Coordinates of C-alpha atoms in Angstrom, one line a residue:
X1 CA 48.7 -27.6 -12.3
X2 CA 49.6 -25.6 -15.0
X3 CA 47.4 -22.9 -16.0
X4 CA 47.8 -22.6 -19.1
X5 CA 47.9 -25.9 -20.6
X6 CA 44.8 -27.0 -18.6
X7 CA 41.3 -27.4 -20.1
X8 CA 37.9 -27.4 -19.1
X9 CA 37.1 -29.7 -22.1
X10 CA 40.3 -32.0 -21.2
X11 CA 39.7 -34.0 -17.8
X12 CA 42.7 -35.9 -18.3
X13 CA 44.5 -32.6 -17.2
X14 CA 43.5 -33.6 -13.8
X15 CA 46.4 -35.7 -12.2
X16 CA 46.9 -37.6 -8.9
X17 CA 48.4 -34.9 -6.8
X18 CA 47.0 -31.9 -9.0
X19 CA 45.5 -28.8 -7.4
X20 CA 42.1 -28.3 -8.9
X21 CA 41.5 -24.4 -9.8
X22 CA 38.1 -24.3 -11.3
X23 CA 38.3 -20.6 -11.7
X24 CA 41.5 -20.8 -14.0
X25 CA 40.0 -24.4 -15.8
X26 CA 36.9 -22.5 -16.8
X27 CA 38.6 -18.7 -18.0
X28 CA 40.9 -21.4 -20.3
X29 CA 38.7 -22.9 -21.9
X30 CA 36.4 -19.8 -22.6
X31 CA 38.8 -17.9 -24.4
X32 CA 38.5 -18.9 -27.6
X33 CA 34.4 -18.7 -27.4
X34 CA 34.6 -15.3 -25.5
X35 CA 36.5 -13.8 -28.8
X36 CA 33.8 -15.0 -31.3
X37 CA 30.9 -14.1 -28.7
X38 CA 33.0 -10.7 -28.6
X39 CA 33.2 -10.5 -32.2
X40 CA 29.2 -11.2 -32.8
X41 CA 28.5 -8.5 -29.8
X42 CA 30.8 -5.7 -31.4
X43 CA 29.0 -6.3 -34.7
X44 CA 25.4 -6.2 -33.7
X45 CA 26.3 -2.9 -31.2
X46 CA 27.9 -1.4 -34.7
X47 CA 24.6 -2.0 -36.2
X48 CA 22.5 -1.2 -33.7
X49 CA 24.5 2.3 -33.9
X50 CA 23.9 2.5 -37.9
X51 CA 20.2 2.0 -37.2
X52 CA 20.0 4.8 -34.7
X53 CA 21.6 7.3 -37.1
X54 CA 19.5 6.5 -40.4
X55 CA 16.5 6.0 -38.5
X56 CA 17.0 10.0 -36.7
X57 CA 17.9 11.1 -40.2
X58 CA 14.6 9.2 -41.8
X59 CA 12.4 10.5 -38.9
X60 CA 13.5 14.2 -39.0
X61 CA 13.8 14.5 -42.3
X62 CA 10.2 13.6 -42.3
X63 CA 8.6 15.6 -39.2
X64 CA 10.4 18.7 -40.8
X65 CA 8.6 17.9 -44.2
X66 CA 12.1 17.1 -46.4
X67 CA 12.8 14.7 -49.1
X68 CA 13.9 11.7 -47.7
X69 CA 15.9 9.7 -50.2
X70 CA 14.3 6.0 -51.2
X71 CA 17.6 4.0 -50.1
X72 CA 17.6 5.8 -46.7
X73 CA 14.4 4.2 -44.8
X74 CA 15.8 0.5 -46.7
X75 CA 19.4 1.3 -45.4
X76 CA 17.5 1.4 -41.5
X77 CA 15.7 -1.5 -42.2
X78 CA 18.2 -3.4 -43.3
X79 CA 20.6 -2.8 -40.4
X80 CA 17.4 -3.5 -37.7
X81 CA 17.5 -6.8 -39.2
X82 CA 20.8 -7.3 -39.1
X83 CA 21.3 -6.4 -35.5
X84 CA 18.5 -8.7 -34.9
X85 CA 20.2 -11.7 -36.5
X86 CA 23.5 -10.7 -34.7
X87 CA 21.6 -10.6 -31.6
X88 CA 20.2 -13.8 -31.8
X89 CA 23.3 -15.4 -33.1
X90 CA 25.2 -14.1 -30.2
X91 CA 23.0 -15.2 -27.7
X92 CA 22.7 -18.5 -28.7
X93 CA 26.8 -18.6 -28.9
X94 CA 26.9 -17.0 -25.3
X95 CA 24.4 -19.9 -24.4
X96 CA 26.1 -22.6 -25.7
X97 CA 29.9 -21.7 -24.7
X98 CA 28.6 -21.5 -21.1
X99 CA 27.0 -25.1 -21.5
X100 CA 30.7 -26.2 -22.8
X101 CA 32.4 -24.8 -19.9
X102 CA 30.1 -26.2 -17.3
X103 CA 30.0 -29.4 -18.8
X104 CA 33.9 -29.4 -19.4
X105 CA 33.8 -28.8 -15.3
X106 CA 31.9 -31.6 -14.2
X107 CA 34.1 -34.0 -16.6
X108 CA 36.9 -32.8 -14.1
X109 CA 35.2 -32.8 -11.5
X110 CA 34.3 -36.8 -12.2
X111 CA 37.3 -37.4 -13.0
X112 CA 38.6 -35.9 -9.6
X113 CA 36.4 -37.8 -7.6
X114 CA 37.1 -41.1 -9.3
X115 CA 40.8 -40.8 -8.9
X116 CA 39.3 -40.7 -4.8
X117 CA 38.9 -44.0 -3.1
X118 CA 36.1 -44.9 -1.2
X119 CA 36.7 -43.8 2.3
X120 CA 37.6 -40.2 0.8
X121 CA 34.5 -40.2 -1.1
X122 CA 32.5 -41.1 1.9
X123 CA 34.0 -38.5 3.7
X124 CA 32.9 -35.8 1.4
X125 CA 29.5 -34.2 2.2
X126 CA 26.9 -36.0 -0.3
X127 CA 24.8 -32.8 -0.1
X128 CA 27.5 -30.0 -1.0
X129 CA 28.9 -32.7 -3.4
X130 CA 25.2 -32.6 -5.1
X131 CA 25.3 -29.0 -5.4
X132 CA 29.0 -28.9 -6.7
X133 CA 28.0 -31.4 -9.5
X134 CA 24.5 -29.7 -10.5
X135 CA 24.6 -25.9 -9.7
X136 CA 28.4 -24.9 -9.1
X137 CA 29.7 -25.7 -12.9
X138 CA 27.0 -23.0 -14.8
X139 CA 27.5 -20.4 -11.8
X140 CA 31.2 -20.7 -12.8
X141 CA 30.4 -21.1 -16.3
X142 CA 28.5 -17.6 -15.9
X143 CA 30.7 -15.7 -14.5
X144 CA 33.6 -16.5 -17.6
X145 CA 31.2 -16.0 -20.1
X146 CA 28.3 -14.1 -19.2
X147 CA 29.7 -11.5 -16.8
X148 CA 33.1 -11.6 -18.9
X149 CA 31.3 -10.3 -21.9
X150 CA 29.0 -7.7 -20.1
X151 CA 32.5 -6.1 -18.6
X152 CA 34.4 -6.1 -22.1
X153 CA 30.6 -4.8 -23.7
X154 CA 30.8 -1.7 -21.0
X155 CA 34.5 -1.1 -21.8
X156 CA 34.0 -0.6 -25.6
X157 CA 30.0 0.1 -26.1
X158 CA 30.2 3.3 -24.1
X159 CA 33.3 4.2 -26.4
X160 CA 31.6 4.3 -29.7
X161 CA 28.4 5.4 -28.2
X162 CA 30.5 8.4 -27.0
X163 CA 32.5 9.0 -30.3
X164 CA 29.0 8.7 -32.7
X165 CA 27.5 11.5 -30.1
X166 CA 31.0 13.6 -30.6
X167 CA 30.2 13.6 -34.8
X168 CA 27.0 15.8 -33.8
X169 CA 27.6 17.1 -30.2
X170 CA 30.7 17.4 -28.1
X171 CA 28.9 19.3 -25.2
X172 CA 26.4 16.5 -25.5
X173 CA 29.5 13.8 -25.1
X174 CA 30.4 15.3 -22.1
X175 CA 26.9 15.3 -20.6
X176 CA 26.8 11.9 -20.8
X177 CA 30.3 10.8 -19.6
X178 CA 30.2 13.2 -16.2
X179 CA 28.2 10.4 -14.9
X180 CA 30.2 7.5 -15.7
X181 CA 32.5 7.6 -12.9
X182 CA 29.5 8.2 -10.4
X183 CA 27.8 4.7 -11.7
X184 CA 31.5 3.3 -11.9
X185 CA 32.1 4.6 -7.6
X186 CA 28.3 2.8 -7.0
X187 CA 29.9 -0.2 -8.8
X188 CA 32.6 -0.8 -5.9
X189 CA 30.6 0.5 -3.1
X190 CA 28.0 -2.8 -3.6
X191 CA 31.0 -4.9 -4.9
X192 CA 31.8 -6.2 -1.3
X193 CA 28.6 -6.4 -0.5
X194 CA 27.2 -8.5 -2.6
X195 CA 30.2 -10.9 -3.1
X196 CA 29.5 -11.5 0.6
X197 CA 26.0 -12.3 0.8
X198 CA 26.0 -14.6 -2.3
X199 CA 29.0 -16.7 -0.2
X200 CA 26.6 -16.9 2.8
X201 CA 24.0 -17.6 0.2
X202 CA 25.9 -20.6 -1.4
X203 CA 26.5 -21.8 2.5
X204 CA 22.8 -21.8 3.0
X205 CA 22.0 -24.0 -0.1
X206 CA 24.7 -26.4 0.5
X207 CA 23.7 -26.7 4.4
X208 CA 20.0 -26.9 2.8
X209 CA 21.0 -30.1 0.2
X210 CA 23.1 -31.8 2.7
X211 CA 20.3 -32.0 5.2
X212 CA 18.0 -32.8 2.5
X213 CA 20.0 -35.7 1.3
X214 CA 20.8 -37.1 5.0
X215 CA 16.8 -36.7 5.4
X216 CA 16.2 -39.1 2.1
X217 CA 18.7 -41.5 3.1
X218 CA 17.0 -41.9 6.6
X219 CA 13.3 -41.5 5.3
X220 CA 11.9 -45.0 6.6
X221 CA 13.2 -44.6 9.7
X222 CA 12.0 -41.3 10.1
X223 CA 8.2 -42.4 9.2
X224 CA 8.9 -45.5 11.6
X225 CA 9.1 -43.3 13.9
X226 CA 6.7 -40.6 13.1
X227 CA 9.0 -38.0 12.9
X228 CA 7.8 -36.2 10.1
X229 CA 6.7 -33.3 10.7
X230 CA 9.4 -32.4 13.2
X231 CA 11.6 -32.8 10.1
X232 CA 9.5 -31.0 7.9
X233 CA 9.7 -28.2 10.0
X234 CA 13.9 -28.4 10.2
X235 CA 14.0 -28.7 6.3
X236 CA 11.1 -25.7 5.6
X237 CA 13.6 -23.3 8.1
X238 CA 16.7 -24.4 6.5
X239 CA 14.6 -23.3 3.4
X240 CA 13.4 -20.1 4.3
X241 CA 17.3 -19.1 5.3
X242 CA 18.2 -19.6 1.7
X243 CA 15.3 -17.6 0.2
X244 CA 16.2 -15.4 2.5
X245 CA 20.2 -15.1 1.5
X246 CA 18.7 -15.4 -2.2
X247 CA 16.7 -12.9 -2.5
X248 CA 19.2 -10.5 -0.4
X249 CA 21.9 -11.2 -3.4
X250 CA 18.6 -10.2 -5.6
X251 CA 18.1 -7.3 -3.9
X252 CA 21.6 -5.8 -4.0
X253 CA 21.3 -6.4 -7.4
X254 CA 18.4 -4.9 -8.5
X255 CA 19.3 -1.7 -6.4
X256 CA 22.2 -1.7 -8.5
X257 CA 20.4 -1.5 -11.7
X258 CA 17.8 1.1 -10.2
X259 CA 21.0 3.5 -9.4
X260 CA 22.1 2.6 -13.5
X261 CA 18.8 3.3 -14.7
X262 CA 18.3 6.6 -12.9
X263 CA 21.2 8.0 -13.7
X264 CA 20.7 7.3 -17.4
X265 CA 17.1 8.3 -17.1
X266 CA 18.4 12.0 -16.0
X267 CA 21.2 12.1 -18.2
X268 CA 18.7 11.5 -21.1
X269 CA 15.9 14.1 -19.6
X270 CA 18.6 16.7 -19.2
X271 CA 19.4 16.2 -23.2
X272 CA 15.8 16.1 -23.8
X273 CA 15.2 19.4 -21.9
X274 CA 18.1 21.3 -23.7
X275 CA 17.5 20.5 -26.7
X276 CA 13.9 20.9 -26.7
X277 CA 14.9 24.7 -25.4
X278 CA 17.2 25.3 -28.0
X279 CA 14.7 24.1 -30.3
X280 CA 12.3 26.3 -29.2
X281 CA 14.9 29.3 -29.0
X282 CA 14.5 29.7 -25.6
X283 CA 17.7 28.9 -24.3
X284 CA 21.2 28.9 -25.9
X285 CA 22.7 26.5 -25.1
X286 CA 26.3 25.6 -27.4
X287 CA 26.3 22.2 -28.7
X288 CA 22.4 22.3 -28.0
X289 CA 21.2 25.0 -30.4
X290 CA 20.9 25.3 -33.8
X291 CA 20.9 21.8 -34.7
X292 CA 18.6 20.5 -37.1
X293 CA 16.0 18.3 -35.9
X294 CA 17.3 15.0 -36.9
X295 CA 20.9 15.8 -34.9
X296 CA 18.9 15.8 -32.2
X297 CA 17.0 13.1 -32.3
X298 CA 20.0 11.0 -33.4
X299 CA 21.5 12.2 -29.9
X300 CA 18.7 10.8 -28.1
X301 CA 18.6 8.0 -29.5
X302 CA 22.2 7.0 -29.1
X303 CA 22.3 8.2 -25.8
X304 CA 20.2 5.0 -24.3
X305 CA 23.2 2.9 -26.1
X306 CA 26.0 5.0 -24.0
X307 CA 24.3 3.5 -20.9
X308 CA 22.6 0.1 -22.1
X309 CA 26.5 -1.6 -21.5
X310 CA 26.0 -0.5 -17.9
X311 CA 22.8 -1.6 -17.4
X312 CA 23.6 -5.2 -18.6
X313 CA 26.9 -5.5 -16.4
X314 CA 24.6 -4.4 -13.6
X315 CA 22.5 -7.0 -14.1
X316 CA 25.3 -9.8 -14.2
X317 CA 26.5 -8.2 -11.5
X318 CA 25.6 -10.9 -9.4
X319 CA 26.6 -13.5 -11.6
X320 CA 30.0 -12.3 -10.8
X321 CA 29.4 -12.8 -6.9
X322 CA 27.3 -16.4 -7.3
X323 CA 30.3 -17.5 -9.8
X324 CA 33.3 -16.6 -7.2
X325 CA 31.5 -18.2 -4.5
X326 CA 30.3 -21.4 -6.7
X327 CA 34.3 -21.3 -7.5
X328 CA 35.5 -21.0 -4.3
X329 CA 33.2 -24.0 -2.9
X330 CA 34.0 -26.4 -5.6
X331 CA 37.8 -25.9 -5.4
X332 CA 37.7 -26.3 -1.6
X333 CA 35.1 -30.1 -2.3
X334 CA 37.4 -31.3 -4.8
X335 CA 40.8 -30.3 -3.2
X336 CA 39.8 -31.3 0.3
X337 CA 42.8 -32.5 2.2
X338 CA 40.8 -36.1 2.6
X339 CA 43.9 -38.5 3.6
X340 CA 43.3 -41.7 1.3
X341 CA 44.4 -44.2 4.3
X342 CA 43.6 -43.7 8.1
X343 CA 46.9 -44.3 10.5
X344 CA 47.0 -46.7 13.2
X345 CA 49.5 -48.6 14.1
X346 CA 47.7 -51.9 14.8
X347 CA 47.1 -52.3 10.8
X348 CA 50.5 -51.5 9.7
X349 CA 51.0 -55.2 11.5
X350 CA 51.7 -58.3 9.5
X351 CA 48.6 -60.5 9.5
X352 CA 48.5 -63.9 8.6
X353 CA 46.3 -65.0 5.5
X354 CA 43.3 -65.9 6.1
X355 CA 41.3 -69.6 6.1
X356 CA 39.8 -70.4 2.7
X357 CA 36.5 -71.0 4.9
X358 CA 35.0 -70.1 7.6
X359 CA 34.3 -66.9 9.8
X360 CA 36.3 -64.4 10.7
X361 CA 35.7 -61.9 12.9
X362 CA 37.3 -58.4 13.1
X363 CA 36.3 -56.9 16.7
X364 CA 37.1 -53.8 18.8
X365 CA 35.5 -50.7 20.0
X366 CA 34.5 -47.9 17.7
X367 CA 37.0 -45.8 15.8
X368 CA 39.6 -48.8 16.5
X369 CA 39.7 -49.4 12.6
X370 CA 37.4 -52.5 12.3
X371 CA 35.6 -50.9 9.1
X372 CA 39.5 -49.8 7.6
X373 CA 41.0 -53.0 8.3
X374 CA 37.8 -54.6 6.3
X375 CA 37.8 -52.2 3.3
X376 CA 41.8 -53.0 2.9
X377 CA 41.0 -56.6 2.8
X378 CA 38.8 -56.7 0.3
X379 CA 40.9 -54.5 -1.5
X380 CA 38.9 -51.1 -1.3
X381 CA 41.6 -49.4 0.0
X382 CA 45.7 -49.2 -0.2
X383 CA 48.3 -50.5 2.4
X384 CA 46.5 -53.6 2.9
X385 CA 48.6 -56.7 4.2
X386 CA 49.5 -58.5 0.4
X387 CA 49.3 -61.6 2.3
X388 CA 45.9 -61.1 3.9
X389 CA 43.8 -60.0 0.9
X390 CA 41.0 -61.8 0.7
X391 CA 41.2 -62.8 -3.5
X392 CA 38.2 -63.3 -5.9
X393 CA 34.7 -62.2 -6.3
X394 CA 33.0 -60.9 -3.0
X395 CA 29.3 -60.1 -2.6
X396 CA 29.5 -56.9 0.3
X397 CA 27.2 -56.7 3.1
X398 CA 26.3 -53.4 4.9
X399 CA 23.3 -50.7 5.9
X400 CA 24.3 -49.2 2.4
X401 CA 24.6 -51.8 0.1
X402 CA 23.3 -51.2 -3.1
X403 CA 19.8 -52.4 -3.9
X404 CA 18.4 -52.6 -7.7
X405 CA 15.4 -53.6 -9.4
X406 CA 11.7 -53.1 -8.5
X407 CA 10.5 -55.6 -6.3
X408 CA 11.9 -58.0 -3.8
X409 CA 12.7 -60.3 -5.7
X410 CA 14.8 -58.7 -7.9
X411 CA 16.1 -57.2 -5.6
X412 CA 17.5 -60.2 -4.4
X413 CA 18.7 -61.6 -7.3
X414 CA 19.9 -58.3 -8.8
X415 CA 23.3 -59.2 -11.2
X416 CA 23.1 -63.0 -10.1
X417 CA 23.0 -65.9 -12.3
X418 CA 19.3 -67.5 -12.4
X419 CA 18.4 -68.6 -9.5
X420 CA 15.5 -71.8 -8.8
X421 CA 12.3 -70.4 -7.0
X422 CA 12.7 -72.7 -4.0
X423 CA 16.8 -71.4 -3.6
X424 CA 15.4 -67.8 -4.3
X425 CA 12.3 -68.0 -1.4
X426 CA 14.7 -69.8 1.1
X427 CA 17.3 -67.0 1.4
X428 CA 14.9 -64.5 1.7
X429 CA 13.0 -66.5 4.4
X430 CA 16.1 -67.3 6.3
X431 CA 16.6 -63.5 7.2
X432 CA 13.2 -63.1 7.9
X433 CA 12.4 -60.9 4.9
X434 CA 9.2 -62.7 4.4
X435 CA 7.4 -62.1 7.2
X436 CA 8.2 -58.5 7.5
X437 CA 5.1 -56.3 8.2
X438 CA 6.7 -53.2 6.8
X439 CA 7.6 -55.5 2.9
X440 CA 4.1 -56.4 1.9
X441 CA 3.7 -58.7 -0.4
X442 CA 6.4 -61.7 0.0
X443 CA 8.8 -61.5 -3.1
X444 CA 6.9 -59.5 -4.8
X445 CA 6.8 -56.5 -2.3
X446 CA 7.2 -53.1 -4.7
X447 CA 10.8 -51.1 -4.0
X448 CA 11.5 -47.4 -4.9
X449 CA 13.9 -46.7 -7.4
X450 CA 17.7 -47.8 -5.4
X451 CA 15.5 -49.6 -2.4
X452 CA 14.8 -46.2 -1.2
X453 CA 11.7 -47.0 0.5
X454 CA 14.2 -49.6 2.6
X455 CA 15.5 -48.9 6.6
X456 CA 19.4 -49.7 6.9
X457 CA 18.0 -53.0 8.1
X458 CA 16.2 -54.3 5.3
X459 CA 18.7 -53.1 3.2
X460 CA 21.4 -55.3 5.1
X461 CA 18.8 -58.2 5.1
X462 CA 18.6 -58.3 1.3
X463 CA 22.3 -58.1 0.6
X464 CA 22.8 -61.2 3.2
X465 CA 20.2 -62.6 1.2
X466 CA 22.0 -62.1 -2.4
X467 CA 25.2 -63.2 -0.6
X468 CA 23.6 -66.7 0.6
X469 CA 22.5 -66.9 -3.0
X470 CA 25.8 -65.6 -5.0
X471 CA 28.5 -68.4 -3.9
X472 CA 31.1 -65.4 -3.3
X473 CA 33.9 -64.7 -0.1
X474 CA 31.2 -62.4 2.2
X475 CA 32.6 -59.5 3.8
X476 CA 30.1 -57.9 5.8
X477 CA 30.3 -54.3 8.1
X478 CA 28.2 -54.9 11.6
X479 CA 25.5 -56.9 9.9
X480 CA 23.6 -56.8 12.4
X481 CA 23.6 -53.4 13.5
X482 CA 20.1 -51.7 13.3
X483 CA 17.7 -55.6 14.0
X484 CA 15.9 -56.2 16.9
X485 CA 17.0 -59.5 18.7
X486 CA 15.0 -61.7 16.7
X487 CA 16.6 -60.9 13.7
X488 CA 20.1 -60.5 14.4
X489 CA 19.8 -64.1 15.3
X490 CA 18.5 -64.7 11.8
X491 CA 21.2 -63.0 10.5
X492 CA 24.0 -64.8 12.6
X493 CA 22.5 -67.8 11.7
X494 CA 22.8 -67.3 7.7
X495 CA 26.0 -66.2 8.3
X496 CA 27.3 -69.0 9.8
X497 CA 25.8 -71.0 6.8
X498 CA 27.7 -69.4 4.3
X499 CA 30.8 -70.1 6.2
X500 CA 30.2 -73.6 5.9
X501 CA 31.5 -73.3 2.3
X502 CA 33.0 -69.8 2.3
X503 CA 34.8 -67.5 3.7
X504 CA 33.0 -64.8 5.7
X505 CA 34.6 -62.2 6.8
X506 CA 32.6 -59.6 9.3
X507 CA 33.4 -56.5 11.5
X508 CA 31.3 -56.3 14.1
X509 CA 30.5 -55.4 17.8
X510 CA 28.3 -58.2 18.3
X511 CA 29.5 -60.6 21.0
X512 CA 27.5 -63.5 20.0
X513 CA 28.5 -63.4 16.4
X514 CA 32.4 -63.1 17.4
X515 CA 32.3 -65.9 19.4
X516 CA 31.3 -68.0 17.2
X517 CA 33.7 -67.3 14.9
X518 CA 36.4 -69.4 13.6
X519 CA 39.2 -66.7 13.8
X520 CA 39.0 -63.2 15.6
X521 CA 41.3 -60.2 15.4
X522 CA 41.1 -58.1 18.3
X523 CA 41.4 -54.3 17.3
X524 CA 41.2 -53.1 21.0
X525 CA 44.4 -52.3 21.5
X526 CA 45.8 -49.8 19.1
X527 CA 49.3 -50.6 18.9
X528 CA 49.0 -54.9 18.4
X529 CA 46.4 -56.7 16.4
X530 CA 45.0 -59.7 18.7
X531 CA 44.9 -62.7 16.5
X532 CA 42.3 -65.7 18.6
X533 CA 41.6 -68.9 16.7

């Protein structure tokens, strides 16, 4: 992709075949906001500089019992205020430039991932993809922004501080600059350090969100089994490892800033101490003596703004760490080398088209390509035989198929034309939804928001259900994977009603539901597809 014409706030940058670089996507797009945050940030340190020196001048002027001229103590005032204002204003255009860039990152992000077909984007890991889309964007979008501006702050802040200290006090200058490159040396010592704990860090959260995700999808089994608290106790260690990591990052950083502060606490007591001597004609000191008493306040009070641009960079120190790593991750999600189409030679056949009704079964043993060969019929993925595709609306059958609404019934009927009450309690009795202990209630059993509350089971049940009830082609993955015996033969038996009328079209290693089947293909043998009518 081309650097430089790419935008964080343009997705339609992102191209089949692009390289995603979120890193160079998100400095791109915060250059123009990083000048006008830089702009705002020079003003207010400017001002904050002004106020310093009127308010020494008011303040000694006073203490040593001088006239202090009327416009003088307004003048300080007036540039407190203004700082302020600044302060706010460039705080609240820091705040909102990050919120552009991470916004502009999950816009290519979705667009990335929509450009993926299904089988890539059920390869990805849901839980690092959660992370990616929720806390990777505004880690980036702090490191451009945030730590960006601390690093330009500290290369010109220190500069003026330095040059308004020089008007008064060279020998006071140079006080304060001898320990620059000392806090500059601790800067790169804890650089490496802390880049690599916040990588381990982002590992732990992702490891932490991917578990808790699988754990969601697989909460009814897990109660059915009364596994609970065994998982409770994998979660709260994956858990503790991240706080862990966490506050390891934290503490790097805040030893950081302790280093900043002392040195800029004993820089500022050594220019307290000499000119409170020379003051006192007790020691003298050049560049320390014989200055009048508001010279030497206005060098302690500019003083704390030579360091403040330190201090701050320290502190987004590891925003610079969390933002490479958060970087890093995402680039590595959204450029995964996911191969859109899996290659085996028995689907690169021919295959005849298929009956307009009727079932057909796809069989073989696992990894063979029964679930490939079904997506690419029903047209959910590429390199599908033109003349096999099934054609027209399909209702899909599977352990994830979506489920809406609130209750059962809805659920049933979710997106369907109305349906009569008799149709509607028929389907769900003929897959034995009715009388199942765990769906209380009959129709009007309550569901969690997306049937979360649901086992893979159910979940197939009431799609077979919608599918008896939706007059579409049915292409089902193992429905009946995950039912007791019982069931299955429900199931089976609902199938093979649909097929009456329709075509169903199922891959499965059930035995009894092949052989019943109007057509099989045989996936077993990797180099021929096995056609048996």
């Amino acid at each position: 992709m081309n650097k430089d014409k790419a935008s964080t706030t343009n997705p339609e940058c992102v191209r089949s075949g692009d390289k995603i670089d979120a890193l160079a996507l998100a400095r791109d797009g915060a250059k123009t906001s990083l000048r006008a945050v830089f702009a705002v940030q020079v003003a207010r340190l400017v001002l904050r500089l002004g106020f310093s020196a009127t308010a020494a001048m008011v303040a000694g002027r006073l203490v040593m019992d001088l006239g202090v001229d009327p416009w003088l103590p307004i003048l300080a005032i007036g540039l407190l205020a203004c700082s302020s204002i600044a302060g706010l204003l460039g705080d609240r255009m820091q705040a909102r430039a990050e919120t552009t860039i991470a916004t502009g990152l999950r816009d290519v992000a979705r667009t990335s991932l929509n450009a993926m077909s299904p089988r890539q984007l059920n390869l990805l890991p849901i839980g690092t993809l959660v992370v990616a889309m929720q806390r990777y964007p505004e880690a980036v979008a702090s490191l451009v922004i945030g730590h960006r501006m601390a690093s330009m702050m500290m290369g010109i802040g220190p500069m003026v501080a330095a040059a308004m200290l020089l008007l008064v006090s060279w020998q006071a200058a140079v006080l304060v600059i001898c320990l620059t490159p000392v806090m500059i040396l601790f800067f790169a010592l804890v650089g490496d350090a802390i880049r690599s704990r916040a990588v381990v860090q982002e590992r732990a959260f992702g490891r932490l969100a991917g578990q808790f995700a699988d754990r969601i999808r697989a909460l009814p089994t897990i109660l059915a089994n009364h596994a609970l608290a065994e998982e409770e106790r994998k979660l709260s260690a994956r858990l503790e490892t991240y706080a862990r990591e966490t506050m390891g990052v934290l503490g790097i950083a805040f030893i950081n800033a302790g280093i900043i502060d002392f040195f800029a606490s004993l820089s500022i007591a050594l220019l307290a101490v000499f000119l409170g001597l020379g003051h006192l004609k007790l020691m003298m000191i050049p560049g320390f003596s014989d200055l009048a008493l508001w010279q030497s306040l206005f060098i302690l009070m500019i003083a704390p703004e030579y360091f403040a641009p330190f201090r701050r960079f320290s502190e987004q120190y590891h925003a610079k760490a969390e933002g490479l790593a958060a970087a890093n991750a995402l680039d590595r999600l959204l450029n995964a080398d996911v191969p859109e189409t899996v290659t085996i030679a028995a689907l690169d056949r021919p295959l005849s088209p298929l009956p307009e009704h009727g079932l057909v079964a796809i069989t073989g043993p696992s990894g063979c390509g029964k679930s490939t060969l079904l997506r690419r019929l029903a047209r959910l993925e590429p390199e599908a035989n033109p003349g096999a595709m099934i054609s027209g609306d399909m209702a899909w059958v599977s352990t994830d198929s979506f489920v809406g609404g609130h209750t059962l019934r809805e659920a049933i009927c979710w997106k369907l034309p109305p349906v009569s009450p008799q149709r509607l309690f028929d389907a769900a009795n003929a897959v034995g939804l009715l009388e199942d202990a765990l769906l209380p209630g009959g129709l009007d059993a309550l569901l969690s928001r997306g049937g979360s509350n649901l086992s893979g089971g159910q979940r197939l049940r009431v799609s077979v259900a919608r599918a008896l009830l939706s007059g579409k082609t049915v292409v089902a993955d193992e429905p009946t994977a995950k039912l007791d015996a019982t069931t299955s033969a429900l199931v089976r038996q609902a199938l093979l009603s649909i097929a009456r009328s329709r075509l169903v079209v199922v891959a499965t290693h059930d035995r009894e539901l092949a052989g019943v089947a109007r057509l099989t293909i045989d996936l077993s043998n990797n180099k021929n597809i096995e056609v048996a009518a």
